[in-house]
PDB file of C-alpha atoms and ligand atoms in Angstrom:
ATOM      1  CA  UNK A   1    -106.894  48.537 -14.715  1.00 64.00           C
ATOM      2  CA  UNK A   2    -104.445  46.669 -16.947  1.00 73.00           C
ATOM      3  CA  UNK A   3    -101.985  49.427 -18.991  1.00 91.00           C
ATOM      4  CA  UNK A   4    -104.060  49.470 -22.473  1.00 97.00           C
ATOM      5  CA  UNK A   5    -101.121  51.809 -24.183  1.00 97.00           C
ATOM      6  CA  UNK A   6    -103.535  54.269 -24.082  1.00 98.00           C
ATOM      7  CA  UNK A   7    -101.540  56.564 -21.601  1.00 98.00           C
ATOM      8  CA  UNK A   8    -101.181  59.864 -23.515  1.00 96.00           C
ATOM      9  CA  UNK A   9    -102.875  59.229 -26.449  1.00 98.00           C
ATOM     10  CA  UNK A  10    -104.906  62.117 -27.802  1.00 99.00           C
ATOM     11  CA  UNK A  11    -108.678  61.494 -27.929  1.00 99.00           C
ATOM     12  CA  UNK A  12    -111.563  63.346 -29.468  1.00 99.00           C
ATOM     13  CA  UNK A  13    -114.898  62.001 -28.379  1.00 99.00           C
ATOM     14  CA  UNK A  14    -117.790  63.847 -29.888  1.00 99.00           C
ATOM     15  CA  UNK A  15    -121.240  64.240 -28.688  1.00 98.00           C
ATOM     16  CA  UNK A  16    -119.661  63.951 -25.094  1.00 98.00           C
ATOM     17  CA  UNK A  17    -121.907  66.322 -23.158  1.00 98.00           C
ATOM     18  CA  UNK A  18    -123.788  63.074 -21.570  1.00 98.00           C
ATOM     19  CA  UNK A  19    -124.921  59.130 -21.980  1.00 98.00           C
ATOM     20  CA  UNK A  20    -122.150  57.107 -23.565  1.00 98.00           C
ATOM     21  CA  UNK A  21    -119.672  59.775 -25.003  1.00 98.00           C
ATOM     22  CA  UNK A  22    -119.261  60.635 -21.235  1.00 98.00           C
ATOM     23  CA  UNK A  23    -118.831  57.315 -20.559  1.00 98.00           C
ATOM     24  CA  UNK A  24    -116.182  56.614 -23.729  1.00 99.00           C
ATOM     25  CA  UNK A  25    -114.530  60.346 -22.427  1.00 99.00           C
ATOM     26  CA  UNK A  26    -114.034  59.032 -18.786  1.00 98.00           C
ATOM     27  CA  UNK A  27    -112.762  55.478 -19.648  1.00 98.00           C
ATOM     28  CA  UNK A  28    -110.232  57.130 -22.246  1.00 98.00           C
ATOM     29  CA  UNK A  29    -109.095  59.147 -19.645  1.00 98.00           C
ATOM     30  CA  UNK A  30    -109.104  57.062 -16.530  1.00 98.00           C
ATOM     31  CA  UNK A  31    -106.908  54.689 -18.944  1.00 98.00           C
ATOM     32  CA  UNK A  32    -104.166  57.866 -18.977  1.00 98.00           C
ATOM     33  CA  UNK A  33    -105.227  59.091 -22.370  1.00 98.00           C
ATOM     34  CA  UNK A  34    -106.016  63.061 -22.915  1.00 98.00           C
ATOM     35  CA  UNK A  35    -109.595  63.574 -23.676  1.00 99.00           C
ATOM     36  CA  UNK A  36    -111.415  66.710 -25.837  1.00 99.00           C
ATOM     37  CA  UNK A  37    -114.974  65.953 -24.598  1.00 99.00           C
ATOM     38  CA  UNK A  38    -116.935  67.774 -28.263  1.00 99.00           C
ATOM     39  CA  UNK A  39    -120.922  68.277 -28.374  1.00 98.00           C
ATOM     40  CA  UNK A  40    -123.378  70.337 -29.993  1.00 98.00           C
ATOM     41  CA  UNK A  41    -124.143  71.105 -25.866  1.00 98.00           C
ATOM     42  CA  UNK A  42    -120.668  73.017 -25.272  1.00 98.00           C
ATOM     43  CA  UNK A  43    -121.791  73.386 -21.257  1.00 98.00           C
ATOM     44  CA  UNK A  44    -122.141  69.455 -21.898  1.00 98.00           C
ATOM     45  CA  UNK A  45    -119.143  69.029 -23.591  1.00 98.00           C
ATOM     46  CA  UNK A  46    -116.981  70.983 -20.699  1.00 98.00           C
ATOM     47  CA  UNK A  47    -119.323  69.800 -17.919  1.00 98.00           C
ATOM     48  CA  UNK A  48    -117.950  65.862 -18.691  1.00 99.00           C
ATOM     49  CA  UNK A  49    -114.409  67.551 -19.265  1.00 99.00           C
ATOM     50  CA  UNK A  50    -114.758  68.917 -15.566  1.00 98.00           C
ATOM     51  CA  UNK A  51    -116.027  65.780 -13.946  1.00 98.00           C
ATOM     52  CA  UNK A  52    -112.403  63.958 -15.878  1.00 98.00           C
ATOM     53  CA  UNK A  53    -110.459  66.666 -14.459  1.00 98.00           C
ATOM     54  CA  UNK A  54    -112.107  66.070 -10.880  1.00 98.00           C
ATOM     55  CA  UNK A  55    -110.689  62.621 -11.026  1.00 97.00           C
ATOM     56  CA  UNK A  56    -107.232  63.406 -11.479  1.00 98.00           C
ATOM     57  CA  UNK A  57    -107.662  63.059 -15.745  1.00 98.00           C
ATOM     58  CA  UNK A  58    -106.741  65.386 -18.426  1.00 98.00           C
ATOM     59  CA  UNK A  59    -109.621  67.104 -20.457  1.00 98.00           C
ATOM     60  CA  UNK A  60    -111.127  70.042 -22.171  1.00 98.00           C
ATOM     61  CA  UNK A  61    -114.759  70.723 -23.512  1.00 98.00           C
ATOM     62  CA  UNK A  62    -115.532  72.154 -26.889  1.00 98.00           C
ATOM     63  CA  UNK A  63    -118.682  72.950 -28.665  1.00 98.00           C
ATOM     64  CA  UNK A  64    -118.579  71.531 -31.954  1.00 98.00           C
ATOM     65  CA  UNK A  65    -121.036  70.536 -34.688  1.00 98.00           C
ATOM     66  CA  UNK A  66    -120.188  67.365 -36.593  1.00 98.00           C
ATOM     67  CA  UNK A  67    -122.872  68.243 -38.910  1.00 98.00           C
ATOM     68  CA  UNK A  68    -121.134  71.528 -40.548  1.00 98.00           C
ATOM     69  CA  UNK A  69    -117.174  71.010 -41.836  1.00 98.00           C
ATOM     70  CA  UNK A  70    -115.807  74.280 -40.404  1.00 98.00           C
ATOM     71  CA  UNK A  71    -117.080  73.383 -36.911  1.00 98.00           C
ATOM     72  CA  UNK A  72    -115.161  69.549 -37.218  1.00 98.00           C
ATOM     73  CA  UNK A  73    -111.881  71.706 -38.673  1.00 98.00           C
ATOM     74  CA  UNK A  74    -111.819  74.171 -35.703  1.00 98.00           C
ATOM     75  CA  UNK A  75    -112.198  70.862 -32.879  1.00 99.00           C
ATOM     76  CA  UNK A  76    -109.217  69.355 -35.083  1.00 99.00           C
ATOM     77  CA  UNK A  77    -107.778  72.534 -34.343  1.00 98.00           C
ATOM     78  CA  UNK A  78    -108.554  72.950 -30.938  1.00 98.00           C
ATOM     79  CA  UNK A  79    -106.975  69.475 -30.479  1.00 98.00           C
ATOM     80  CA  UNK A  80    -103.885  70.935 -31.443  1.00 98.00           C
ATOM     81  CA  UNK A  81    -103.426  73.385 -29.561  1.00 98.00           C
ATOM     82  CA  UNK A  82    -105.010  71.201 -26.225  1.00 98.00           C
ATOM     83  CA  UNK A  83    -102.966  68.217 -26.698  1.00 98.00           C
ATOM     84  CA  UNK A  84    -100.702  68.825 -30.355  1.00 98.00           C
ATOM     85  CA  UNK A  85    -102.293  66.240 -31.724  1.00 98.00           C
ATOM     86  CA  UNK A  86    -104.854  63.257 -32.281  1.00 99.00           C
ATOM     87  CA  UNK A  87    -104.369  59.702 -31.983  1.00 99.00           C
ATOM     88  CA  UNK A  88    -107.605  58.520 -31.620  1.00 99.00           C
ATOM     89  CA  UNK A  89    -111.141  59.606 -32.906  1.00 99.00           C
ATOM     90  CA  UNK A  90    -114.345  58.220 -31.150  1.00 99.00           C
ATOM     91  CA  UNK A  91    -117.360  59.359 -33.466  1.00 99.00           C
ATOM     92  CA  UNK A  92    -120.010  59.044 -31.394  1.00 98.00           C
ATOM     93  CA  UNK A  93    -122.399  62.080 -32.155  1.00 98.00           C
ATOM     94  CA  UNK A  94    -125.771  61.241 -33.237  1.00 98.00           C
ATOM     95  CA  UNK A  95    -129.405  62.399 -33.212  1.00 98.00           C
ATOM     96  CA  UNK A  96    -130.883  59.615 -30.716  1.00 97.00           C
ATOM     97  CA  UNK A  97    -132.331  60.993 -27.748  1.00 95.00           C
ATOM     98  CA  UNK A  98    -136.047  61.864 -28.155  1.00 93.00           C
ATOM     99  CA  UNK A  99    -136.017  60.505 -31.651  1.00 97.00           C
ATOM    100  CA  UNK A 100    -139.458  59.196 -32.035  1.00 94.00           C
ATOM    101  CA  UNK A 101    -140.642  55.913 -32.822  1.00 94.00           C
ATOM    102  CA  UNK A 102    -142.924  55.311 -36.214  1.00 96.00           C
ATOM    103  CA  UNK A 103    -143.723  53.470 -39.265  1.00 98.00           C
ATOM    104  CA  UNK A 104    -141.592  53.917 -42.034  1.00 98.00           C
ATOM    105  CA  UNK A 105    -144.302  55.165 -44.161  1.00 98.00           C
ATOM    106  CA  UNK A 106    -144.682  58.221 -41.531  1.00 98.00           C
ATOM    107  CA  UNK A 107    -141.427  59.511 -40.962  1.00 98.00           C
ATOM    108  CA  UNK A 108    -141.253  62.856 -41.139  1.00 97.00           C
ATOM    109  CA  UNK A 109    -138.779  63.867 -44.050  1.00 98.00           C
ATOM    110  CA  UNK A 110    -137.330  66.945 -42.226  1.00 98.00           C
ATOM    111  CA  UNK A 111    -136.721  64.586 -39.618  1.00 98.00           C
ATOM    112  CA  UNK A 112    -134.675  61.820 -41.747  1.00 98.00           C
ATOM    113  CA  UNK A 113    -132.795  64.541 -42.995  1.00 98.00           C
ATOM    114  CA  UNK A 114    -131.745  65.507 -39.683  1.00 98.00           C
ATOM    115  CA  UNK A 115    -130.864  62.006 -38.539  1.00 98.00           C
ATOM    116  CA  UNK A 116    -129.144  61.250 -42.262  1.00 98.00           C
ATOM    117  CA  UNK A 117    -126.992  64.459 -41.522  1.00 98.00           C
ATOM    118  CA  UNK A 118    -125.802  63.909 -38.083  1.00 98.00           C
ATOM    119  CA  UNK A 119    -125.653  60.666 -38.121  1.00 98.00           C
ATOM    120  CA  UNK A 120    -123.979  59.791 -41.521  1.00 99.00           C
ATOM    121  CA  UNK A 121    -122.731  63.026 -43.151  1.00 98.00           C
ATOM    122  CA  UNK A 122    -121.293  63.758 -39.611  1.00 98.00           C
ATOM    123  CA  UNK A 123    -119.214  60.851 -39.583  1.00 99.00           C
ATOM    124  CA  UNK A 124    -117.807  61.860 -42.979  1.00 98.00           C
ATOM    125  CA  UNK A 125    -117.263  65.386 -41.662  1.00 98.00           C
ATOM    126  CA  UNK A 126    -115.922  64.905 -38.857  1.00 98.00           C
ATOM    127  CA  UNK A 127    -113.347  62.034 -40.212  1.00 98.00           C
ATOM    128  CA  UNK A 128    -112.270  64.037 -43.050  1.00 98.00           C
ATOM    129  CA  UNK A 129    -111.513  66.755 -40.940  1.00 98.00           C
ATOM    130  CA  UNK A 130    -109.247  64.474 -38.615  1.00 99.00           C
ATOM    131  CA  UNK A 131    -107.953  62.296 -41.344  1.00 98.00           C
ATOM    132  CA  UNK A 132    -104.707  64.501 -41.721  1.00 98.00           C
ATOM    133  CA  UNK A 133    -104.244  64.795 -38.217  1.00 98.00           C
ATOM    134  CA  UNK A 134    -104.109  61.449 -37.855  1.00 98.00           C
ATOM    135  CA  UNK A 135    -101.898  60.946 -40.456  1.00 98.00           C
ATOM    136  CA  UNK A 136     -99.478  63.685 -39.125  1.00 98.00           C
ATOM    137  CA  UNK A 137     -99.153  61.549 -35.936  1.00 98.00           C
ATOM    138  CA  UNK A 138     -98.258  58.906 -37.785  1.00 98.00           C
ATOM    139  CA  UNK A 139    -101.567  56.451 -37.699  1.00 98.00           C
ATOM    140  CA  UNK A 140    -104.179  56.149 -35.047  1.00 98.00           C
ATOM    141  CA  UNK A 141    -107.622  54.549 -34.613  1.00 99.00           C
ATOM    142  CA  UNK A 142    -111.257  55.638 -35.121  1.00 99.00           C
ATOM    143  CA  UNK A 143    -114.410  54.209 -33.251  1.00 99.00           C
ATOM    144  CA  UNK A 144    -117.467  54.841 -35.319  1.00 99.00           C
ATOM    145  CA  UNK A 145    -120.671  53.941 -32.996  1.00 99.00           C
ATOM    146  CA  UNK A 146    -123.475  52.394 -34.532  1.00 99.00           C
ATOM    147  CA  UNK A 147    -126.066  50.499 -32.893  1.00 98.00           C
ATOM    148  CA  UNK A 148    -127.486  46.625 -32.590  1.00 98.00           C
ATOM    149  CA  UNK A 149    -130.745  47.784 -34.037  1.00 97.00           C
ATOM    150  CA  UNK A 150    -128.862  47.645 -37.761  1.00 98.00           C
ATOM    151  CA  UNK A 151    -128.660  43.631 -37.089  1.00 97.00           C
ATOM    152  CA  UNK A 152    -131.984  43.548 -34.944  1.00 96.00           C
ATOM    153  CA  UNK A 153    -133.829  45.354 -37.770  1.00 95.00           C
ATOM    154  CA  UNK A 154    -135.684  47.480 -34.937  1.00 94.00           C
ATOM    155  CA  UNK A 155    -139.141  48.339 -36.172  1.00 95.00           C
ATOM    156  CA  UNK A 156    -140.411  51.667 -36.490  1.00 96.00           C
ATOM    157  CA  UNK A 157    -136.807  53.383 -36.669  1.00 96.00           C
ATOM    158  CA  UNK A 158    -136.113  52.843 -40.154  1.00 98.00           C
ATOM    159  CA  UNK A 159    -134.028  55.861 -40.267  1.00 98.00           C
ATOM    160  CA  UNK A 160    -132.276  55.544 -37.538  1.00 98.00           C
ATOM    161  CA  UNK A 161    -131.047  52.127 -38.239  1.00 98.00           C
ATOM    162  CA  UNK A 162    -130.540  52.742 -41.763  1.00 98.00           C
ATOM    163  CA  UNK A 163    -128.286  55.787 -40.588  1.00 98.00           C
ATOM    164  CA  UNK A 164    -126.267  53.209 -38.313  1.00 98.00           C
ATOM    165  CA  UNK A 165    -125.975  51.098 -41.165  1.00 98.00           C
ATOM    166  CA  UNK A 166    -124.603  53.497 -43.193  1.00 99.00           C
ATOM    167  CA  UNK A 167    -122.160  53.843 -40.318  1.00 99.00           C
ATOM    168  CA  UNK A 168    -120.987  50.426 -40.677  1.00 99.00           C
ATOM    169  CA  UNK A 169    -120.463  50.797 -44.113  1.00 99.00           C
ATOM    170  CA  UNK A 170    -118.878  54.056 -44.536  1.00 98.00           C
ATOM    171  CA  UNK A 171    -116.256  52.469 -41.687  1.00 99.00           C
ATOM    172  CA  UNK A 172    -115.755  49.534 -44.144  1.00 98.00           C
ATOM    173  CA  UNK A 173    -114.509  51.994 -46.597  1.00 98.00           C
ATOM    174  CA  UNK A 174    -112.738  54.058 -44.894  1.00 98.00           C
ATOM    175  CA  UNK A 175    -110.844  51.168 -43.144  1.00 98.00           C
ATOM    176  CA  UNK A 176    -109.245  50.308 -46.839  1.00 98.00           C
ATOM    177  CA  UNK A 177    -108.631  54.050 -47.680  1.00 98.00           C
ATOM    178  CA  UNK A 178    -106.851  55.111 -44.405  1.00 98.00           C
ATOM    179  CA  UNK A 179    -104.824  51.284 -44.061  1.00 98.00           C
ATOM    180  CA  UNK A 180    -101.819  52.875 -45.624  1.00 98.00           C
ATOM    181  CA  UNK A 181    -101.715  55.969 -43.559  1.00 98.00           C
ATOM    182  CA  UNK A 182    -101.977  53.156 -40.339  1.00 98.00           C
ATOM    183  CA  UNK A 183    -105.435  54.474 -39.171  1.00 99.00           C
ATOM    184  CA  UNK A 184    -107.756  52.109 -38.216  1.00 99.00           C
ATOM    185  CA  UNK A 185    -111.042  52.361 -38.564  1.00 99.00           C
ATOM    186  CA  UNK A 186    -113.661  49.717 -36.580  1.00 99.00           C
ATOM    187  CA  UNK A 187    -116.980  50.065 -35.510  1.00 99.00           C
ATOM    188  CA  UNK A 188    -118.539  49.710 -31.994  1.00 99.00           C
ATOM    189  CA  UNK A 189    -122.314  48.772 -31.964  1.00 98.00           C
ATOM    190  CA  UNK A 190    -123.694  48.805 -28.124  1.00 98.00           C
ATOM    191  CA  UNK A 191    -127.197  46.819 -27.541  1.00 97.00           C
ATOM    192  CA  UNK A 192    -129.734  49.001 -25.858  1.00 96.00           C
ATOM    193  CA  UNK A 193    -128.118  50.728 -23.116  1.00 98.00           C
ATOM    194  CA  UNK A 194    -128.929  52.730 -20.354  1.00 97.00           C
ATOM    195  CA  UNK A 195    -128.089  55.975 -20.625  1.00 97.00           C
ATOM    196  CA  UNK A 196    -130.370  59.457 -19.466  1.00 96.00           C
ATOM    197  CA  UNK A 197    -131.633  59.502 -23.675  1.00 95.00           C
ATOM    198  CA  UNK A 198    -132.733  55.654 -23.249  1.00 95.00           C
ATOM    199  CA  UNK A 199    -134.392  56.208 -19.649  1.00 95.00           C
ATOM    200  CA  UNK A 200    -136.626  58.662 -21.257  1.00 94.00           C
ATOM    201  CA  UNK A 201    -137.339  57.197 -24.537  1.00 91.00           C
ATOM    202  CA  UNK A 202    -139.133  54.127 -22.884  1.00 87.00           C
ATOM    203  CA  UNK A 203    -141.024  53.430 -19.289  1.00 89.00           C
ATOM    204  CA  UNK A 204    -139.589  49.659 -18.480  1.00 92.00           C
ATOM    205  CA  UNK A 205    -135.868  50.753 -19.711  1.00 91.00           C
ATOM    206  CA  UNK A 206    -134.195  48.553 -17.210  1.00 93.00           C
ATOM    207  CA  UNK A 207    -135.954  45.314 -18.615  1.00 93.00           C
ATOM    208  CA  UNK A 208    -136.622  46.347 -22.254  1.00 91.00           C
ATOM    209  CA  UNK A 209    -135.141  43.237 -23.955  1.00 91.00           C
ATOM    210  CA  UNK A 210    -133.398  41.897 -21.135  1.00 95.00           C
ATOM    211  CA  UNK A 211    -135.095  38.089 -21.605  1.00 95.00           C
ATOM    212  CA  UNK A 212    -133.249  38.155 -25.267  1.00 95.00           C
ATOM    213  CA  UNK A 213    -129.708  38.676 -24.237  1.00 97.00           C
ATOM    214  CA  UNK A 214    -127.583  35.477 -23.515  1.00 98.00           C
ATOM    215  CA  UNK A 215    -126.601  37.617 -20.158  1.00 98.00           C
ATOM    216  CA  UNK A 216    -130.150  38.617 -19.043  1.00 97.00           C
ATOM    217  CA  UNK A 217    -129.366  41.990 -18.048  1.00 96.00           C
ATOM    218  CA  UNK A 218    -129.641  45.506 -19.062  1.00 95.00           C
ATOM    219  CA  UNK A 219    -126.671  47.098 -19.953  1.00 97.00           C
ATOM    220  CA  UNK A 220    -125.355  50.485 -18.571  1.00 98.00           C
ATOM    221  CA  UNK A 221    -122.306  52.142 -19.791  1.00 98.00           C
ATOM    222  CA  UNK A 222    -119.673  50.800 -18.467  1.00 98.00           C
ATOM    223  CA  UNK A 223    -120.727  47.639 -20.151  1.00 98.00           C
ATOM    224  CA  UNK A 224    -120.191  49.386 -23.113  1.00 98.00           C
ATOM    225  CA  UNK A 225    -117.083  51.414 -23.002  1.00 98.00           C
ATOM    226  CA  UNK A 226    -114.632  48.196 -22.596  1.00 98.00           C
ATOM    227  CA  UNK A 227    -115.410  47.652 -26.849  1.00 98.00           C
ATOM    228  CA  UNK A 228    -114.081  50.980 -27.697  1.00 99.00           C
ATOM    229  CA  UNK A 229    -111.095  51.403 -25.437  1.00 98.00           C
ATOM    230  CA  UNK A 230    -110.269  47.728 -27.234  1.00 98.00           C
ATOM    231  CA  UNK A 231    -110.543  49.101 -30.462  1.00 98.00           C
ATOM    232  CA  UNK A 232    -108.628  52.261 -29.932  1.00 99.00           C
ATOM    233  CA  UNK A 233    -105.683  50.716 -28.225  1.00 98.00           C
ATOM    234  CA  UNK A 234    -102.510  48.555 -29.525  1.00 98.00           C
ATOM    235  CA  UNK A 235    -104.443  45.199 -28.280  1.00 98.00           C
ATOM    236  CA  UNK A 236    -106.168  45.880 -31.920  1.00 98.00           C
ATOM    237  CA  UNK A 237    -103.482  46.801 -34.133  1.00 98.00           C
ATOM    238  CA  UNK A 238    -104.507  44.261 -36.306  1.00 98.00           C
ATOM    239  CA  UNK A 239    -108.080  44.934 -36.362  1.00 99.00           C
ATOM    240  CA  UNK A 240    -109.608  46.984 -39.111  1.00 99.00           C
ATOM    241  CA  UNK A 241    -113.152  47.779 -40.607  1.00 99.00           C
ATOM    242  CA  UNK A 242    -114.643  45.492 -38.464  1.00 98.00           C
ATOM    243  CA  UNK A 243    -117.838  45.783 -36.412  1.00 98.00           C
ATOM    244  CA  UNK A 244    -118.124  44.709 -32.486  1.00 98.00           C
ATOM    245  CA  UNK A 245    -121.512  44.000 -31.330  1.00 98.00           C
ATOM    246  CA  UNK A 246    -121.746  44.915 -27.103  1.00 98.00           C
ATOM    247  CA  UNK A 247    -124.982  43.802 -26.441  1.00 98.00           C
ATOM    248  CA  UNK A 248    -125.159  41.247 -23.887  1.00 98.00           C
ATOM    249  CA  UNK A 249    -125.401  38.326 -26.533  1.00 98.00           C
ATOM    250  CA  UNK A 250    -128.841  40.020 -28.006  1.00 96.00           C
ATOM    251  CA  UNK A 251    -127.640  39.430 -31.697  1.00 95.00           C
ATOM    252  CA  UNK A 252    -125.008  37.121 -33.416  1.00 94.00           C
ATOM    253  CA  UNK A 253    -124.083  37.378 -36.903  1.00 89.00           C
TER     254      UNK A 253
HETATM  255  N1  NAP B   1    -128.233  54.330 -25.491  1.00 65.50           N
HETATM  256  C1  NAP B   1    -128.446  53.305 -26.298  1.00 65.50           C
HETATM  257  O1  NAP B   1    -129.267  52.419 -26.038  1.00 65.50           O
HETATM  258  C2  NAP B   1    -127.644  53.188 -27.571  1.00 65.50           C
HETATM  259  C3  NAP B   1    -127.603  51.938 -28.224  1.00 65.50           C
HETATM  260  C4  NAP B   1    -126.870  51.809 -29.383  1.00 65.50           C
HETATM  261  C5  NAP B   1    -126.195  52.886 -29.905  1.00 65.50           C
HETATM  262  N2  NAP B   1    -126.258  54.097 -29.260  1.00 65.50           N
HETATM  263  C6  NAP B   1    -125.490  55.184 -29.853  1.00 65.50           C
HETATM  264  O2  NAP B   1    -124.580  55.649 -28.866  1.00 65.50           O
HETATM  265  C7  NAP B   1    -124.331  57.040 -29.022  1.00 65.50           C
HETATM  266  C8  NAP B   1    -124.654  57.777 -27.746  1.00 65.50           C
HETATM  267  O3  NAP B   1    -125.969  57.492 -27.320  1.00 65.50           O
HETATM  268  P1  NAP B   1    -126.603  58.092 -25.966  1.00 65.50           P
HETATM  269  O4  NAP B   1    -127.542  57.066 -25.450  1.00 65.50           O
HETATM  270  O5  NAP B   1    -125.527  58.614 -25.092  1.00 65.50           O
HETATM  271  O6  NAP B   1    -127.521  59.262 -26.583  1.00 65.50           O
HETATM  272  P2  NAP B   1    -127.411  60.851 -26.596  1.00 65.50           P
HETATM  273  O7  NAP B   1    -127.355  61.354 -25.196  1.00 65.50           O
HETATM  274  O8  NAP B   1    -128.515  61.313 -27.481  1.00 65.50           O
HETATM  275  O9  NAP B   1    -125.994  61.122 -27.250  1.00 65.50           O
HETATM  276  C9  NAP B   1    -125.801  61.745 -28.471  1.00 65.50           C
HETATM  277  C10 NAP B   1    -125.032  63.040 -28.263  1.00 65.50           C
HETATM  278  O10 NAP B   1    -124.728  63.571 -29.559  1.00 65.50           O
HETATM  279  C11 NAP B   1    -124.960  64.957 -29.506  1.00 65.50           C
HETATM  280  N3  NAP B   1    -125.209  65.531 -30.824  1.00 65.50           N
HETATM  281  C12 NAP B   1    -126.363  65.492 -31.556  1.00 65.50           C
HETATM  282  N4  NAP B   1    -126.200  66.166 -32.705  1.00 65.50           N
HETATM  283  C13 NAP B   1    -124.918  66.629 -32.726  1.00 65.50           C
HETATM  284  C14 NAP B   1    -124.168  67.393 -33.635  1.00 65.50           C
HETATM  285  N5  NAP B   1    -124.706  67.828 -34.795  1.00 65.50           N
HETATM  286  N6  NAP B   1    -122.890  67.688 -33.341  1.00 65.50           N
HETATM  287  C15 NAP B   1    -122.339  67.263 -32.169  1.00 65.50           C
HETATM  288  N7  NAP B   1    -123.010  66.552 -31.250  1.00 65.50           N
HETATM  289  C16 NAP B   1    -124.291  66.234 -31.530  1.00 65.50           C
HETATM  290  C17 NAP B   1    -126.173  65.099 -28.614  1.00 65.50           C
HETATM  291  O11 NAP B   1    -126.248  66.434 -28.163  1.00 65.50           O
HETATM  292  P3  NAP B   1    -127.681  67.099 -27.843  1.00 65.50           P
HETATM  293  O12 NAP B   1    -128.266  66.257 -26.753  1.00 65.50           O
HETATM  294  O13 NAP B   1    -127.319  68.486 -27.465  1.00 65.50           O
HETATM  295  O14 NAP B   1    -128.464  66.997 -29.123  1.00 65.50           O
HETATM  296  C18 NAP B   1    -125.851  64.092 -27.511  1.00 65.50           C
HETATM  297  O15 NAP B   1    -125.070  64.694 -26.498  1.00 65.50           O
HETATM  298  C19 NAP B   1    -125.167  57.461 -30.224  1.00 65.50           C
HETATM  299  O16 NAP B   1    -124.388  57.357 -31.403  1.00 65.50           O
HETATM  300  C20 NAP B   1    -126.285  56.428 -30.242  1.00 65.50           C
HETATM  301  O17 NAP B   1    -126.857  56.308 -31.521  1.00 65.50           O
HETATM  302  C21 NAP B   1    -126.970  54.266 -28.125  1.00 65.50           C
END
């Protein structure tokens, strides 16, 4: 692989035990950067650190819930002390697998308060917590990953894509507060992707939506991971707030 100036460069990935925040964990670190692999599944979490450390990369596992603030302070913390510092924050934590399909009308409510909270109020946590360690190292780069779905308008998900689209917005925001302090802040949102949560959400997976994309296949995550290594590295310095759409040419705005 081409040098991305991502060798050494301090990365927390959360929800890493599996699926894509694997995926993002491996890529950072078979690019040369150091990886804290963070999910609510700690065994996960260390489990992907393990399988980095296998191939020669450097990584820890942490248990960490991007829901509660003390949790997102002590993986700031544990950062530290791993790597003495953070460059680079991929927020990728979310309540997806198993989340159910259904009309809006029938959502349950303790169930859009449990997507609303990891999937938006997490992002908030777990930035805020990072924000001055970012700053400290004197600017760096968040992913924030959303989905497709908030520019396909996926039926029967209304929370979920209205939490991605608070995603997208919140990054906006934080893009123009953090500019000064040289932290980006982008968005990646992957199309449907195959990942173990996706296999079991649907039977035909491997063609759901295939016959929409301009590339007329089904992604799998190393489709995917290309988007946020580009946004994390120097090839983006000048690339802020923005939103990049991985989906096999599914949507174009
Ligand atoms: N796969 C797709 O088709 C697709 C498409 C577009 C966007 N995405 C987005 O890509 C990301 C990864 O998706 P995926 O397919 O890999 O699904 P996933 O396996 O469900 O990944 C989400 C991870 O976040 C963890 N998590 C949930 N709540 C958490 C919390 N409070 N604190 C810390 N970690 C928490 C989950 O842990 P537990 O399993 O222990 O709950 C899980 O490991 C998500 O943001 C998803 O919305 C996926």
């Amino acid at each position: 692989m081409r040098d991305l100036g991502l060798s050494n460069k301090r990365v927390v990935v959360t929800g890493a035990a599996g699926g894509l925040g694997r995926a993002f964990a491996r890529a950072f670190a078979d690019a040369g950067a150091k990886v804290l692999a963070a999910d609510l599944d700690g065994r996960g979490a260390s489990e992907t650190a393990r399988l980095i450390i296998e191939r020669g990369g450097a990584a820890q596992g942490a248990e960490a819930d991007v829901t509660i603030a003390e949790s997102c302070r002590a993986l700031v913390q544990a950062a530290e002390a791993f790597m003495g510092g953070l460059d680079i924050l991929v927020n990728n934590a979310a309540v997806f697998a198993g989340l159910e399909r259904r009309p809006f009308a029938e959502i349950d409510e303790a169930v859009w308060d449990k997507v609303m909270a990891v999937n938006v109020k997490g992002v908030w946590q777990m930035t805020r917590a990072a924000a001055p360690a970012l700053r400290a190292a004197g600017g760096g780069a968040i992913v924030n990953v959303s989905s497709a779905t908030v520019f396909s308008g996926s039926p029967q998900w209304m929370h979920y894509v209205a939490s991605k689209g608070a995603v997208i917005a919140m990054t906006r925001s934080m893009a123009r507060e953090l500019g000064d302090d040289r932290i980006r802040v982008n968005v990646l949102a992957p199309g449907f992707t195959l990942t173990e949560a996706s296999l079991a959400m649907m039977e035909n997976a491997r063609s759901y939506g295939v016959e929409r994309g301009a590339l007329k296949r089904a992604a799998e995550v190393e489709d995917i991971v290309g988007g946020a290594l580009y946004l994390a590295s120097p090839l983006a310095d000048y690339v802020t707030g923005q939103t990049l759409i991985v989906d096999g040419g599914r949507q174009f705005i």
